[in-house]
């Protein structure tokens, strides 16, 4: 993931990796066929014939139109696979979205996290509201303008649908509102490589949970903030955030190189943090009684490249996994005195950029690599390394090479263990359903489109997308960020 200088987002004319940047232009209105309501019939004493819109018989005109239609490109346009020509632009088919909104910030935010709220789970009403935190990537010459943004997005309405003429236009009137973005800024002096949020409940159940963020910066520091007052202020008009409340609770400087791997343990309420850097070192930091943050100065080592991503096990509080540019995923036990991995598996011949541990099925792990391939692994097939035995290399239970650029983000659905969201460097954010099986007699083509697996549910075009996350309380809601803003 250490392959994205800030300047790439401020040179719109620069070409993308293995592709050209789409040239935006004014949208061309789509013109459909129409029937001429003034079609005439001419009579003479000798014969009766029908004239078309251009004065020729309809049959002659239809033959010519059919011949001309064969010259039109009927191939399905696939974002990330097909290329736009000069003067062409893409616009979404809004009929396929339940909700679609975009927003931009002063500087790109290439890492963010969704923050849980007290508005309830399994929400399906509109307009929707969500909270998030993001870190900016300002130009290198203006690094002091970087900030940590605490955000509230409200008034997120359902997409307008074409309604039947007899439908009541007032039925969903309360769902059509203008989206509102509110932000609270926490000053930073360096670019955010990655940010993750963690919550734990207060002793008083009537109070909102405490929300911590861990921000790994380009300066190789890990900043821990308490953004609880910033979140509370959105719903308490007149609240003033003091400078002291925006200062970090802790500034961790154990890393000698910058990194991108950050994860909070879901099983340690008070806060336990993993961070990995470009030198292949992984550190554990814990919040002790009294609110003091302590880092174990004995790093976990074993990777021969940078640690690109890291995740705690969803059901074992002492186990975590790490993905590296050395092409391996390693599984560790924090109780190990040797600080060496218990299991190491080569999952790609290229960098393993991202991974995601299934929330619902703890033995499933998804990985995304630099060659555009992503795969799902059954950890029960991974055996501990031993000098006395030679275990066969495990095979993925599923793998896909639909994307032709690096995978930049991957995440399992929070409640459905067959749905996966994937973001890639080909400007796509895709949704997949692994429950769709491929029969022996079934081709790998979907609806006649070549090389599109049937497990692919949805393709969304998003320029320079870097991260995507499901909202844990709004079913089917995915949020993404990239050089072009949020969506």
Coordinates of C-alpha atoms in Angstrom, one line a residue:
X1 CA 0.0 0.0 0.0
X2 CA 3.0 2.3 0.2
X3 CA 2.7 3.0 -3.5
X4 CA 0.6 6.2 -3.7
X5 CA 2.4 9.6 -3.5
X6 CA 0.1 12.4 -2.6
X7 CA 0.9 14.3 -5.8
X8 CA -0.9 11.6 -8.0
X9 CA -4.2 13.1 -6.9
X10 CA -3.3 16.6 -8.0
X11 CA -2.3 15.9 -11.6
X12 CA -5.6 15.0 -13.4
X13 CA -3.8 14.7 -16.7
X14 CA -1.4 11.9 -15.5
X15 CA -2.1 8.5 -16.8
X16 CA -3.2 5.7 -14.4
X17 CA -1.4 2.4 -14.0
X18 CA -2.1 0.3 -17.1
X19 CA -4.8 2.6 -18.3
X20 CA -5.8 6.1 -19.3
X21 CA -7.7 8.5 -17.1
X22 CA -11.2 9.0 -18.4
X23 CA -11.8 12.3 -20.1
X24 CA -14.9 13.9 -18.6
X25 CA -17.2 15.8 -20.9
X26 CA -20.8 16.9 -20.9
X27 CA -23.3 14.1 -20.7
X28 CA -24.8 13.2 -24.0
X29 CA -28.5 12.7 -23.9
X30 CA -29.6 9.3 -24.9
X31 CA -32.0 9.4 -27.9
X32 CA -34.4 6.5 -28.2
X33 CA -36.5 5.4 -31.2
X34 CA -39.9 7.0 -31.6
X35 CA -43.0 6.4 -33.7
X36 CA -44.2 9.1 -36.0
X37 CA -47.8 9.9 -35.0
X38 CA -48.3 11.9 -38.2
X39 CA -47.5 9.0 -40.5
X40 CA -49.7 9.4 -43.6
X41 CA -51.3 7.1 -46.1
X42 CA -51.3 8.4 -49.7
X43 CA -54.0 7.2 -52.1
X44 CA -54.2 7.2 -55.8
X45 CA -56.5 5.7 -58.3
X46 CA -54.1 2.9 -59.1
X47 CA -52.6 1.9 -55.7
X48 CA -52.4 2.5 -52.0
X49 CA -49.1 2.6 -50.2
X50 CA -47.7 3.6 -46.8
X51 CA -45.0 6.2 -46.5
X52 CA -42.6 6.3 -43.6
X53 CA -41.2 9.3 -41.8
X54 CA -38.7 10.0 -44.6
X55 CA -41.1 9.4 -47.4
X56 CA -40.0 5.9 -48.1
X57 CA -41.9 2.7 -47.4
X58 CA -41.5 1.4 -43.8
X59 CA -40.1 -1.9 -45.0
X60 CA -37.3 -0.3 -47.0
X61 CA -36.4 2.0 -44.1
X62 CA -36.4 -0.8 -41.5
X63 CA -34.0 -2.9 -43.6
X64 CA -31.6 0.0 -43.8
X65 CA -31.9 0.7 -40.0
X66 CA -31.2 -3.0 -39.2
X67 CA -28.1 -2.9 -41.4
X68 CA -26.9 0.3 -39.8
X69 CA -27.5 -1.1 -36.3
X70 CA -25.0 -3.9 -37.0
X71 CA -22.3 -1.2 -37.0
X72 CA -23.1 -0.1 -33.5
X73 CA -20.9 -1.5 -30.7
X74 CA -23.2 -3.8 -28.8
X75 CA -20.5 -5.0 -26.3
X76 CA -21.2 -4.5 -22.6
X77 CA -19.1 -1.7 -21.0
X78 CA -17.4 -3.0 -17.9
X79 CA -15.7 -0.4 -15.7
X80 CA -12.1 -1.3 -15.1
X81 CA -12.1 -3.6 -18.1
X82 CA -13.4 -1.4 -21.0
X83 CA -11.8 1.9 -21.8
X84 CA -13.6 5.2 -22.4
X85 CA -12.9 7.0 -25.6
X86 CA -12.1 10.7 -25.8
X87 CA -15.3 12.7 -25.3
X88 CA -17.0 9.8 -23.4
X89 CA -18.0 9.8 -19.7
X90 CA -19.7 7.4 -17.3
X91 CA -22.9 8.1 -15.4
X92 CA -24.5 5.6 -13.0
X93 CA -27.8 3.9 -13.7
X94 CA -29.6 5.3 -10.6
X95 CA -32.4 2.7 -10.9
X96 CA -30.0 0.1 -9.6
X97 CA -29.2 2.0 -6.4
X98 CA -31.3 2.2 -3.3
X99 CA -29.1 5.1 -2.1
X100 CA -26.3 7.0 -3.9
X101 CA -24.5 10.1 -2.7
X102 CA -21.1 11.6 -3.3
X103 CA -19.1 14.3 -1.4
X104 CA -15.7 15.8 -1.5
X105 CA -13.3 17.3 1.0
X106 CA -10.6 19.9 0.7
X107 CA -7.9 17.2 0.5
X108 CA -8.4 13.5 -0.5
X109 CA -9.1 11.1 2.4
X110 CA -7.6 7.8 1.4
X111 CA -8.4 6.0 4.6
X112 CA -11.6 6.2 6.8
X113 CA -13.7 4.1 9.1
X114 CA -17.4 3.9 9.8
X115 CA -18.3 4.7 13.4
X116 CA -21.2 2.9 15.1
X117 CA -24.0 5.0 16.5
X118 CA -27.0 4.8 18.9
X119 CA -29.6 5.0 16.1
X120 CA -30.3 1.3 16.1
X121 CA -29.3 -1.7 14.0
X122 CA -30.8 -3.1 10.8
X123 CA -32.0 0.4 9.8
X124 CA -34.0 0.5 6.6
X125 CA -35.8 3.9 6.9
X126 CA -34.8 7.1 5.0
X127 CA -33.4 9.6 5.1
X128 CA -30.3 7.8 6.6
X129 CA -27.7 9.1 9.0
X130 CA -24.2 7.8 9.5
X131 CA -21.0 8.8 11.3
X132 CA -17.4 8.3 10.1
X133 CA -13.8 9.4 10.7
X134 CA -11.2 10.0 8.0
X135 CA -7.7 11.3 7.6
X136 CA -6.5 13.6 4.8
X137 CA -3.6 13.5 2.4
X138 CA -2.6 17.1 1.7
X139 CA 0.2 18.0 -0.8
X140 CA 3.6 17.4 0.6
X141 CA 4.4 21.1 0.6
X142 CA 1.2 21.8 2.7
X143 CA 1.5 18.9 5.2
X144 CA 0.5 21.1 8.1
X145 CA -3.0 21.4 6.5
X146 CA -3.7 17.8 7.2
X147 CA -6.5 16.9 9.6
X148 CA -8.5 14.1 11.1
X149 CA -12.1 14.7 10.1
X150 CA -15.0 13.5 12.3
X151 CA -18.1 13.5 10.1
X152 CA -21.8 13.2 10.4
X153 CA -23.7 12.6 7.2
X154 CA -27.5 13.1 7.4
X155 CA -30.4 13.6 5.1
X156 CA -29.2 10.7 2.9
X157 CA -32.4 10.1 1.0
X158 CA -33.5 7.1 -1.1
X159 CA -33.0 7.3 -4.8
X160 CA -35.9 8.7 -6.8
X161 CA -37.7 6.0 -8.7
X162 CA -40.0 6.3 -11.7
X163 CA -43.4 6.0 -10.2
X164 CA -46.6 4.8 -11.7
X165 CA -48.9 7.7 -12.7
X166 CA -51.5 6.5 -10.3
X167 CA -49.1 6.3 -7.4
X168 CA -49.4 8.8 -4.5
X169 CA -46.5 11.3 -4.9
X170 CA -46.8 12.1 -1.2
X171 CA -46.2 8.6 0.1
X172 CA -42.4 9.0 0.4
X173 CA -42.3 12.8 0.6
X174 CA -40.5 12.7 3.9
X175 CA -37.7 10.6 2.4
X176 CA -36.6 13.3 -0.1
X177 CA -34.2 15.6 1.6
X178 CA -31.0 17.4 0.8
X179 CA -27.9 15.6 2.2
X180 CA -26.0 17.4 5.0
X181 CA -22.3 17.0 5.9
X182 CA -21.1 18.2 9.2
X183 CA -17.5 17.9 10.3
X184 CA -15.2 18.5 13.3
X185 CA -11.6 18.9 12.5
X186 CA -8.6 17.6 14.5
X187 CA -5.3 19.2 13.3
X188 CA -2.6 16.8 12.1
X189 CA 0.9 17.6 10.8
X190 CA 1.3 14.6 8.6
X191 CA -0.6 12.6 6.0
X192 CA -2.8 9.8 7.3
X193 CA -1.8 6.4 5.9
X194 CA -4.6 4.6 7.7
X195 CA -7.1 5.3 10.4
X196 CA -9.3 2.9 12.4
X197 CA -11.9 3.5 15.1
X198 CA -12.8 1.5 18.3
X199 CA -15.6 1.8 20.8
X200 CA -16.2 0.5 24.3
X201 CA -19.3 1.1 26.4
X202 CA -19.4 3.4 29.4
X203 CA -20.1 2.1 32.9
X204 CA -23.2 4.3 32.7
X205 CA -25.4 2.8 29.9
X206 CA -27.2 6.1 29.4
X207 CA -23.9 7.7 28.1
X208 CA -22.7 7.1 24.6
X209 CA -19.7 4.8 24.2
X210 CA -16.1 6.1 24.2
X211 CA -14.7 6.2 20.7
X212 CA -11.0 6.0 20.1
X213 CA -9.2 6.4 16.8
X214 CA -5.7 5.2 15.8
X215 CA -4.1 7.1 13.0
X216 CA -0.9 5.8 11.4
X217 CA 0.9 8.7 9.7
X218 CA 3.5 9.2 7.1
X219 CA 5.8 10.4 9.8
X220 CA 5.9 6.9 11.3
X221 CA 3.8 7.9 14.3
X222 CA 0.7 6.4 15.7
X223 CA -1.8 8.9 17.2
X224 CA -4.6 7.9 19.5
X225 CA -7.5 10.3 19.9
X226 CA -10.7 10.3 21.9
X227 CA -13.3 11.6 19.5
X228 CA -16.3 11.1 21.8
X229 CA -16.8 14.8 22.4
X230 CA -16.6 15.5 18.7
X231 CA -19.3 12.9 18.0
X232 CA -21.5 14.2 20.8
X233 CA -21.2 17.8 19.6
X234 CA -23.2 17.0 16.4
X235 CA -26.3 16.4 18.4
X236 CA -25.7 19.1 21.1
X237 CA -25.9 22.5 19.4
X238 CA -23.6 25.1 20.9
X239 CA -21.1 22.6 22.1
X240 CA -17.5 23.9 21.9
X241 CA -14.6 21.5 21.4
X242 CA -11.6 22.8 23.3
X243 CA -8.0 22.5 21.9
X244 CA -7.2 20.1 24.7
X245 CA -9.9 17.7 23.5
X246 CA -8.4 17.6 20.1
X247 CA -5.0 16.6 21.3
X248 CA -3.9 13.0 21.1
X249 CA -4.2 10.8 24.2
X250 CA -1.0 9.2 23.1
X251 CA 1.7 9.6 20.4
X252 CA 3.4 6.3 19.8
X253 CA 6.9 6.4 18.2
X254 CA 8.0 2.8 18.3
X255 CA 8.1 2.5 14.5
X256 CA 11.2 3.5 12.7
X257 CA 9.4 3.5 9.3
X258 CA 6.0 4.5 8.2
X259 CA 3.3 1.8 7.8
X260 CA -0.3 1.1 6.8
X261 CA -1.3 -1.8 9.0
X262 CA -3.6 -0.9 11.9
X263 CA -6.3 -2.9 13.7
X264 CA -8.2 -2.7 17.1
X265 CA -9.0 -6.0 18.8
X266 CA -12.8 -6.5 18.8
X267 CA -12.5 -8.7 21.9
X268 CA -10.6 -6.3 24.3
X269 CA -13.0 -3.5 25.3
X270 CA -10.6 -1.0 26.8
X271 CA -8.5 -1.0 23.7
X272 CA -5.7 -3.2 22.3
X273 CA -4.0 -2.1 19.1
X274 CA -1.8 -3.8 16.4
X275 CA 0.4 -1.7 14.1
X276 CA 2.7 -2.9 11.3
X277 CA 5.3 -1.0 9.3
X278 CA 7.3 -1.1 6.1
X279 CA 10.2 -2.8 7.8
X280 CA 8.1 -5.8 8.6
X281 CA 7.8 -5.1 12.3
X282 CA 4.5 -5.5 14.3
X283 CA 3.9 -3.9 17.7
X284 CA 1.1 -4.4 20.2
X285 CA -0.2 -1.4 22.3
X286 CA -2.7 -1.8 25.2
X287 CA -4.7 0.7 27.2
X288 CA -3.9 0.0 30.8
X289 CA -6.0 0.9 33.9
X290 CA -6.0 4.6 34.3
X291 CA -6.0 5.3 30.6
X292 CA -2.2 4.8 30.1
X293 CA -1.2 3.4 26.7
X294 CA 1.7 0.9 26.9
X295 CA 3.5 -0.6 23.9
X296 CA 5.4 -3.9 24.1
X297 CA 8.8 -3.0 22.7
X298 CA 9.4 -6.5 21.5
X299 CA 8.1 -6.5 17.9
X300 CA 6.8 -9.5 16.0
X301 CA 9.1 -10.3 13.1
X302 CA 9.1 -12.7 10.3
X303 CA 8.0 -10.9 7.1
X304 CA 10.6 -10.2 4.5
X305 CA 8.7 -7.2 3.2
X306 CA 6.4 -4.5 4.4
X307 CA 3.4 -5.3 6.5
X308 CA 0.5 -4.1 4.3
X309 CA -2.5 -5.1 6.4
X310 CA -3.2 -6.7 9.8
X311 CA -6.3 -8.1 11.6
X312 CA -7.2 -9.6 14.9
X313 CA -9.1 -12.9 14.9
X314 CA -12.9 -12.2 15.4
X315 CA -13.2 -15.0 18.0
X316 CA -9.7 -15.6 19.6
X317 CA -8.3 -12.6 21.4
X318 CA -4.7 -13.8 21.3
X319 CA -4.6 -14.5 17.6
X320 CA -4.0 -12.2 14.6
X321 CA -3.0 -12.4 11.0
X322 CA -0.8 -10.1 8.8
X323 CA -0.4 -9.6 5.1
X324 CA 2.8 -8.6 3.5
X325 CA 4.5 -7.4 0.3
X326 CA 6.5 -10.7 0.5
X327 CA 3.4 -12.5 -0.8
X328 CA 2.6 -14.2 2.5
X329 CA -0.1 -14.2 5.1
X330 CA 1.1 -15.1 8.6
X331 CA -0.9 -16.1 11.7
X332 CA 0.5 -15.2 15.1
X333 CA -0.2 -15.8 18.8
X334 CA 0.6 -12.8 21.0
X335 CA 1.5 -15.1 23.8
X336 CA 4.5 -16.5 21.8
X337 CA 7.8 -15.7 23.5
X338 CA 9.7 -16.1 20.2
X339 CA 7.6 -13.4 18.5
X340 CA 7.6 -15.6 15.4
X341 CA 4.5 -16.7 13.3
X342 CA 2.7 -19.9 14.1
X343 CA 1.6 -20.3 10.4
X344 CA 3.0 -18.8 7.2
X345 CA 1.4 -19.3 3.8
X346 CA 2.3 -17.9 0.4
X347 CA -0.9 -16.7 -1.1
X348 CA 0.4 -14.6 -4.0
X349 CA 3.5 -14.1 -6.2
X350 CA 2.9 -10.4 -5.7
X351 CA 2.2 -8.0 -2.8
X352 CA -0.7 -9.0 -0.6
X353 CA -2.2 -5.5 -0.1
X354 CA -5.3 -6.2 2.0
X355 CA -7.2 -8.9 3.8
X356 CA -10.4 -9.4 5.8
X357 CA -11.4 -12.0 8.4
X358 CA -15.0 -13.1 8.1
X359 CA -17.2 -11.9 11.0
X360 CA -19.6 -14.8 10.8
X361 CA -17.4 -17.7 9.8
X362 CA -14.1 -17.3 11.6
X363 CA -12.2 -19.9 9.6
X364 CA -12.6 -17.9 6.3
X365 CA -10.0 -15.2 5.4
X366 CA -10.1 -13.1 2.2
X367 CA -7.0 -11.6 0.6
X368 CA -6.4 -9.1 -2.2
X369 CA -3.1 -8.9 -4.1
X370 CA -1.2 -6.4 -6.3
X371 CA -1.9 -8.5 -9.5
X372 CA -5.7 -7.9 -9.1
X373 CA -6.5 -11.3 -7.8
X374 CA -8.5 -11.8 -4.6
X375 CA -9.1 -15.1 -2.9
X376 CA -10.9 -16.8 0.0
X377 CA -9.0 -19.2 2.2
X378 CA -10.1 -21.9 4.7
X379 CA -7.8 -21.5 7.7
X380 CA -8.5 -25.0 8.8
X381 CA -6.3 -26.1 5.9
X382 CA -3.4 -24.0 7.1
X383 CA -1.0 -26.2 9.1
X384 CA 1.8 -24.9 11.4
X385 CA 5.2 -24.8 9.9
X386 CA 7.5 -27.7 11.0
X387 CA 11.0 -28.6 10.0
X388 CA 10.2 -32.3 10.3
X389 CA 7.2 -32.4 7.9
X390 CA 6.5 -30.9 4.5
X391 CA 2.8 -29.8 4.3
X392 CA 1.3 -29.3 0.8
X393 CA 0.6 -25.7 0.0
X394 CA -3.1 -25.0 0.7
X395 CA -5.4 -23.9 -2.1
X396 CA -8.0 -21.1 -1.9
X397 CA -11.6 -22.2 -1.7
X398 CA -12.4 -19.4 -4.2
X399 CA -10.3 -17.0 -6.3
X400 CA -11.2 -14.3 -8.8
X401 CA -9.0 -12.4 -11.3
X402 CA -11.8 -10.2 -12.7
X403 CA -9.9 -7.0 -11.7
X404 CA -6.9 -6.1 -13.8
X405 CA -5.3 -3.7 -11.3
X406 CA -4.2 -4.0 -7.7
X407 CA -6.8 -4.8 -5.0
X408 CA -6.9 -1.8 -2.6
X409 CA -9.6 -2.9 -0.1
X410 CA -11.6 -6.0 0.8
X411 CA -14.2 -6.5 3.4
X412 CA -16.7 -9.2 4.4
X413 CA -20.3 -8.2 4.9
X414 CA -20.9 -7.8 8.7
X415 CA -23.9 -10.2 8.8
X416 CA -23.8 -12.3 5.6
X417 CA -20.8 -14.7 5.3
X418 CA -21.2 -15.0 1.5
X419 CA -21.0 -11.3 0.5
X420 CA -17.7 -9.5 0.0
X421 CA -17.0 -5.9 -1.1
X422 CA -13.8 -5.3 -3.1
X423 CA -12.1 -2.1 -4.3
X424 CA -9.4 -2.0 -6.9
X425 CA -7.0 0.2 -8.8
X426 CA -9.1 0.0 -11.9
X427 CA -11.6 2.5 -10.4
X428 CA -14.1 -0.1 -9.4
X429 CA -15.9 -1.1 -6.2
X430 CA -17.6 -4.5 -6.7
X431 CA -19.9 -6.7 -4.6
X432 CA -19.7 -10.5 -4.8
X433 CA -21.9 -13.4 -3.6
X434 CA -19.9 -16.5 -2.9
X435 CA -23.1 -18.5 -2.4
X436 CA -23.5 -18.6 -6.2
X437 CA -22.0 -21.9 -7.3
X438 CA -20.6 -22.6 -10.7
X439 CA -22.0 -25.8 -12.2
X440 CA -19.9 -28.0 -14.4
X441 CA -22.1 -27.3 -17.4
X442 CA -22.2 -23.6 -16.7
X443 CA -19.7 -21.3 -18.4
X444 CA -17.7 -18.6 -16.6
X445 CA -19.5 -16.0 -18.7
X446 CA -22.5 -14.2 -17.2
X447 CA -25.4 -13.2 -19.5
X448 CA -23.2 -13.7 -22.5
X449 CA -20.4 -11.3 -21.3
X450 CA -17.0 -13.0 -21.3
X451 CA -14.9 -13.4 -18.2
X452 CA -17.6 -12.1 -15.8
X453 CA -18.1 -14.7 -13.1
X454 CA -21.7 -15.3 -11.9
X455 CA -20.6 -14.5 -8.4
X456 CA -20.2 -10.8 -9.4
X457 CA -23.3 -9.0 -8.1
X458 CA -22.6 -5.3 -8.8
X459 CA -19.9 -3.0 -10.3
X460 CA -19.7 0.7 -9.2
X461 CA -17.3 3.1 -10.9
X462 CA -15.4 5.2 -8.4
X463 CA -12.3 7.2 -9.4
X464 CA -9.1 6.2 -7.6
X465 CA -11.0 4.3 -4.9
X466 CA -8.7 3.2 -2.1
X467 CA -11.0 1.9 0.7
X468 CA -14.5 0.6 1.2
X469 CA -16.4 -0.4 4.3
X470 CA -19.8 -1.8 5.1
X471 CA -22.0 0.1 7.5
X472 CA -22.6 -2.4 10.3
X473 CA -26.1 -1.0 11.1
X474 CA -27.5 -0.1 7.6
X475 CA -28.0 -3.3 5.6
X476 CA -26.4 -3.2 2.2
X477 CA -24.8 0.2 2.7
X478 CA -21.2 0.5 1.5
X479 CA -19.1 3.6 1.8
X480 CA -15.9 4.2 -0.3
X481 CA -13.2 6.8 -0.5
X482 CA -10.5 7.7 -3.0
X483 CA -8.9 10.6 -4.9
X484 CA -12.2 11.8 -6.1
X485 CA -13.9 12.0 -2.8
X486 CA -16.4 9.8 -0.9
X487 CA -19.3 7.8 -2.2

